Amino acid sequence: MRIAVIDGQGGGIGTSIIRKIKDVFAEAIEVWALGTNAIATAQMMKAGANKGATGENAIRHCVGQVDVVAAPISVLVTHSMMGEVTPAIANAVGSCSAVKLLLPLTQDPVTVIGTVREPLPHLVDKLIQHLTDLLTAQETP
């Protein structure tokens, strides 16, 4: 399984996701760090990503080559992350065929109704459970 973790600004959310994926799955999952900027990509690479790429074109290109996209929900909101998410990024992520595991975190004026506010580590644990379920489903004939 190949998963793209997308983040921007300082890359803190993506870094948390990648560390947990590597702790739980080791090398069973190939992780691509896709940053909206070089700092986010570098931080996610330090967390253990297998590959990394930066910028709009890299994100648009790579989301079509992965099985899962993990990111804060703001990756679907144009001009979010202080303008780092371009309309092309939001469109590429939203329209790719990969399973999207989105954390309901954003600094933008967006509220996802029906979600419970939880700390980042709890949300990452839930993301890991979804990944586990996806892996199990792939292994079952």
PDB file of C-alpha atoms in Angstrom:
ATOM      1  CA  MET A   1       0.000   0.000   0.000  1.00  0.00           C
ATOM      2  CA  ARG A   2       1.205   3.489  -0.857  1.00  0.00           C
ATOM      3  CA  ILE A   3      -0.038   6.487   1.122  1.00  0.00           C
ATOM      4  CA  ALA A   4       0.473  10.191   0.473  1.00  0.00           C
ATOM      5  CA  VAL A   5       0.543  12.410   3.535  1.00  0.00           C
ATOM      6  CA  ILE A   6      -0.153  16.018   2.568  1.00  0.00           C
ATOM      7  CA  ASP A   7       0.561  19.001   4.797  1.00  0.00           C
ATOM      8  CA  GLY A   8       1.671  22.592   4.633  1.00  0.00           C
ATOM      9  CA  GLN A   9       2.943  25.416   6.790  1.00  0.00           C
ATOM     10  CA  GLY A  10       5.281  23.742   9.331  1.00  0.00           C
ATOM     11  CA  GLY A  11       4.289  20.156   8.538  1.00  0.00           C
ATOM     12  CA  GLY A  12       3.343  19.297  12.136  1.00  0.00           C
ATOM     13  CA  ILE A  13       0.173  17.379  11.334  1.00  0.00           C
ATOM     14  CA  GLY A  14       1.831  15.386   8.556  1.00  0.00           C
ATOM     15  CA  THR A  15       4.801  14.661  10.786  1.00  0.00           C
ATOM     16  CA  SER A  16       2.505  13.226  13.477  1.00  0.00           C
ATOM     17  CA  ILE A  17       0.720  11.051  10.929  1.00  0.00           C
ATOM     18  CA  ILE A  18       3.946   9.702   9.412  1.00  0.00           C
ATOM     19  CA  ARG A  19       5.553   8.914  12.776  1.00  0.00           C
ATOM     20  CA  LYS A  20       2.515   6.917  13.843  1.00  0.00           C
ATOM     21  CA  ILE A  21       2.268   5.071  10.516  1.00  0.00           C
ATOM     22  CA  LYS A  22       5.932   4.089  10.760  1.00  0.00           C
ATOM     23  CA  ASP A  23       5.551   3.043  14.422  1.00  0.00           C
ATOM     24  CA  VAL A  24       2.579   0.807  13.661  1.00  0.00           C
ATOM     25  CA  PHE A  25       3.273  -0.492  10.154  1.00  0.00           C
ATOM     26  CA  ALA A  26       7.080  -0.080   9.804  1.00  0.00           C
ATOM     27  CA  GLU A  27       7.829  -0.577   6.109  1.00  0.00           C
ATOM     28  CA  ALA A  28       4.582  -2.384   5.237  1.00  0.00           C
ATOM     29  CA  ILE A  29       3.254   0.941   3.941  1.00  0.00           C
ATOM     30  CA  GLU A  30       5.197   3.193   1.594  1.00  0.00           C
ATOM     31  CA  VAL A  31       4.728   6.800   2.729  1.00  0.00           C
ATOM     32  CA  TRP A  32       5.102   9.790   0.439  1.00  0.00           C
ATOM     33  CA  ALA A  33       5.446  13.200   2.078  1.00  0.00           C
ATOM     34  CA  LEU A  34       3.771  15.826  -0.099  1.00  0.00           C
ATOM     35  CA  GLY A  35       4.296  19.328   1.205  1.00  0.00           C
ATOM     36  CA  THR A  36       2.758  22.531  -0.007  1.00  0.00           C
ATOM     37  CA  ASN A  37       6.128  24.074   0.903  1.00  0.00           C
ATOM     38  CA  ALA A  38       9.700  22.861   1.409  1.00  0.00           C
ATOM     39  CA  ILE A  39       9.637  23.179   5.205  1.00  0.00           C
ATOM     40  CA  ALA A  40       6.581  20.907   5.508  1.00  0.00           C
ATOM     41  CA  THR A  41       8.156  18.340   3.187  1.00  0.00           C
ATOM     42  CA  ALA A  42      11.479  18.407   5.068  1.00  0.00           C
ATOM     43  CA  GLN A  43       9.771  17.902   8.437  1.00  0.00           C
ATOM     44  CA  MET A  44       7.738  14.976   7.110  1.00  0.00           C
ATOM     45  CA  MET A  45      10.866  13.413   5.581  1.00  0.00           C
ATOM     46  CA  LYS A  46      12.594  13.648   8.975  1.00  0.00           C
ATOM     47  CA  ALA A  47       9.603  11.785  10.438  1.00  0.00           C
ATOM     48  CA  GLY A  48      10.393   8.799   8.229  1.00  0.00           C
ATOM     49  CA  ALA A  49       8.634   9.219   4.880  1.00  0.00           C
ATOM     50  CA  ASN A  50      10.014   7.040   2.086  1.00  0.00           C
ATOM     51  CA  LYS A  51       9.812   9.786  -0.549  1.00  0.00           C
ATOM     52  CA  GLY A  52       9.032  13.473  -0.578  1.00  0.00           C
ATOM     53  CA  ALA A  53       7.980  16.142  -3.038  1.00  0.00           C
ATOM     54  CA  THR A  54       6.978  19.764  -2.762  1.00  0.00           C
ATOM     55  CA  GLY A  55       4.523  22.072  -4.464  1.00  0.00           C
ATOM     56  CA  GLU A  56       1.388  22.159  -6.508  1.00  0.00           C
ATOM     57  CA  ASN A  57       2.584  20.125  -9.477  1.00  0.00           C
ATOM     58  CA  ALA A  58       4.126  17.418  -7.292  1.00  0.00           C
ATOM     59  CA  ILE A  59       0.927  17.039  -5.275  1.00  0.00           C
ATOM     60  CA  ARG A  60      -1.261  17.009  -8.387  1.00  0.00           C
ATOM     61  CA  HIS A  61       0.951  14.369 -10.002  1.00  0.00           C
ATOM     62  CA  CYS A  62       1.451  12.118  -6.972  1.00  0.00           C
ATOM     63  CA  VAL A  63      -2.129  11.831  -5.661  1.00  0.00           C
ATOM     64  CA  GLY A  64      -2.973   9.847  -8.781  1.00  0.00           C
ATOM     65  CA  GLN A  65      -0.333   7.242  -7.914  1.00  0.00           C
ATOM     66  CA  VAL A  66      -1.270   6.384  -4.316  1.00  0.00           C
ATOM     67  CA  ASP A  67      -3.872   4.187  -2.666  1.00  0.00           C
ATOM     68  CA  VAL A  68      -4.607   6.528   0.251  1.00  0.00           C
ATOM     69  CA  VAL A  69      -4.323  10.259   0.895  1.00  0.00           C
ATOM     70  CA  ALA A  70      -4.027  11.355   4.533  1.00  0.00           C
ATOM     71  CA  ALA A  71      -4.257  15.057   5.311  1.00  0.00           C
ATOM     72  CA  PRO A  72      -6.050  17.723   7.273  1.00  0.00           C
ATOM     73  CA  ILE A  73      -9.455  18.483   5.729  1.00  0.00           C
ATOM     74  CA  SER A  74      -8.195  21.920   4.741  1.00  0.00           C
ATOM     75  CA  VAL A  75      -6.458  20.265   1.763  1.00  0.00           C
ATOM     76  CA  LEU A  76      -9.895  20.352   0.102  1.00  0.00           C
ATOM     77  CA  VAL A  77     -10.455  24.066   0.823  1.00  0.00           C
ATOM     78  CA  THR A  78      -8.960  26.392  -1.758  1.00  0.00           C
ATOM     79  CA  HIS A  79      -6.621  29.042  -0.390  1.00  0.00           C
ATOM     80  CA  SER A  80      -6.492  27.348   3.018  1.00  0.00           C
ATOM     81  CA  MET A  81      -3.257  26.935   4.988  1.00  0.00           C
ATOM     82  CA  MET A  82      -2.728  30.690   4.564  1.00  0.00           C
ATOM     83  CA  GLY A  83      -3.078  30.410   0.791  1.00  0.00           C
ATOM     84  CA  GLU A  84      -0.823  27.368   0.297  1.00  0.00           C
ATOM     85  CA  VAL A  85      -3.641  25.133  -0.986  1.00  0.00           C
ATOM     86  CA  THR A  86      -4.275  26.245  -4.529  1.00  0.00           C
ATOM     87  CA  PRO A  87      -7.504  25.485  -6.382  1.00  0.00           C
ATOM     88  CA  ALA A  88      -5.532  22.938  -8.443  1.00  0.00           C
ATOM     89  CA  ILE A  89      -4.362  21.100  -5.305  1.00  0.00           C
ATOM     90  CA  ALA A  90      -7.876  20.991  -3.827  1.00  0.00           C
ATOM     91  CA  ASN A  91      -9.257  19.735  -7.140  1.00  0.00           C
ATOM     92  CA  ALA A  92      -6.565  17.081  -7.579  1.00  0.00           C
ATOM     93  CA  VAL A  93      -7.002  15.712  -4.074  1.00  0.00           C
ATOM     94  CA  GLY A  94     -10.789  15.839  -4.223  1.00  0.00           C
ATOM     95  CA  SER A  95     -11.010  14.123  -7.588  1.00  0.00           C
ATOM     96  CA  CYS A  96      -8.290  11.472  -7.242  1.00  0.00           C
ATOM     97  CA  SER A  97      -9.398   7.869  -6.860  1.00  0.00           C
ATOM     98  CA  ALA A  98      -7.401   7.275  -3.654  1.00  0.00           C
ATOM     99  CA  VAL A  99      -9.186   6.705  -0.369  1.00  0.00           C
ATOM    100  CA  LYS A 100      -9.089  10.000   1.521  1.00  0.00           C
ATOM    101  CA  LEU A 101      -8.516   9.937   5.288  1.00  0.00           C
ATOM    102  CA  LEU A 102      -9.035  13.541   6.327  1.00  0.00           C
ATOM    103  CA  LEU A 103      -8.545  14.917   9.809  1.00  0.00           C
ATOM    104  CA  PRO A 104     -11.113  17.579  10.765  1.00  0.00           C
ATOM    105  CA  LEU A 105      -8.411  20.152  11.498  1.00  0.00           C
ATOM    106  CA  THR A 106      -8.167  23.585   9.924  1.00  0.00           C
ATOM    107  CA  GLN A 107      -7.309  27.143  10.884  1.00  0.00           C
ATOM    108  CA  ASP A 108      -9.830  28.341   8.330  1.00  0.00           C
ATOM    109  CA  PRO A 109     -13.473  29.182   9.069  1.00  0.00           C
ATOM    110  CA  VAL A 110     -14.692  25.634   8.419  1.00  0.00           C
ATOM    111  CA  THR A 111     -16.635  23.484  10.862  1.00  0.00           C
ATOM    112  CA  VAL A 112     -17.396  19.865  10.059  1.00  0.00           C
ATOM    113  CA  ILE A 113     -20.751  19.177  11.664  1.00  0.00           C
ATOM    114  CA  GLY A 114     -21.016  15.871  13.503  1.00  0.00           C
ATOM    115  CA  THR A 115     -17.362  15.619  14.454  1.00  0.00           C
ATOM    116  CA  VAL A 116     -16.072  15.719  17.981  1.00  0.00           C
ATOM    117  CA  ARG A 117     -13.151  18.020  18.742  1.00  0.00           C
ATOM    118  CA  GLU A 118     -10.244  15.820  19.717  1.00  0.00           C
ATOM    119  CA  PRO A 119      -6.512  16.330  20.134  1.00  0.00           C
ATOM    120  CA  LEU A 120      -4.283  15.494  17.171  1.00  0.00           C
ATOM    121  CA  PRO A 121      -2.894  12.261  18.713  1.00  0.00           C
ATOM    122  CA  HIS A 122      -6.430  10.864  19.109  1.00  0.00           C
ATOM    123  CA  LEU A 123      -7.296  11.732  15.513  1.00  0.00           C
ATOM    124  CA  VAL A 124      -4.097  10.104  14.257  1.00  0.00           C
ATOM    125  CA  ASP A 125      -4.980   6.939  16.218  1.00  0.00           C
ATOM    126  CA  LYS A 126      -8.335   6.845  14.416  1.00  0.00           C
ATOM    127  CA  LEU A 127      -6.575   7.318  11.080  1.00  0.00           C
ATOM    128  CA  ILE A 128      -4.314   4.361  11.903  1.00  0.00           C
ATOM    129  CA  GLN A 129      -7.378   2.214  12.643  1.00  0.00           C
ATOM    130  CA  HIS A 130      -8.804   3.079   9.221  1.00  0.00           C
ATOM    131  CA  LEU A 131      -5.486   2.154   7.589  1.00  0.00           C
ATOM    132  CA  THR A 132      -5.473  -1.150   9.470  1.00  0.00           C
ATOM    133  CA  ASP A 133      -8.989  -1.864   8.222  1.00  0.00           C
ATOM    134  CA  LEU A 134      -7.955  -1.018   4.638  1.00  0.00           C
ATOM    135  CA  LEU A 135      -4.944  -3.319   4.807  1.00  0.00           C
ATOM    136  CA  THR A 136      -7.051  -6.139   6.236  1.00  0.00           C
ATOM    137  CA  ALA A 137      -9.630  -5.695   3.474  1.00  0.00           C
ATOM    138  CA  GLN A 138      -6.896  -5.883   0.815  1.00  0.00           C
ATOM    139  CA  GLU A 139      -5.522  -9.105   2.279  1.00  0.00           C
ATOM    140  CA  THR A 140      -8.938 -10.800   2.434  1.00  0.00           C
ATOM    141  CA  PRO A 141      -9.736 -12.591  -0.867  1.00  0.00           C
TER     142      PRO A 141
END
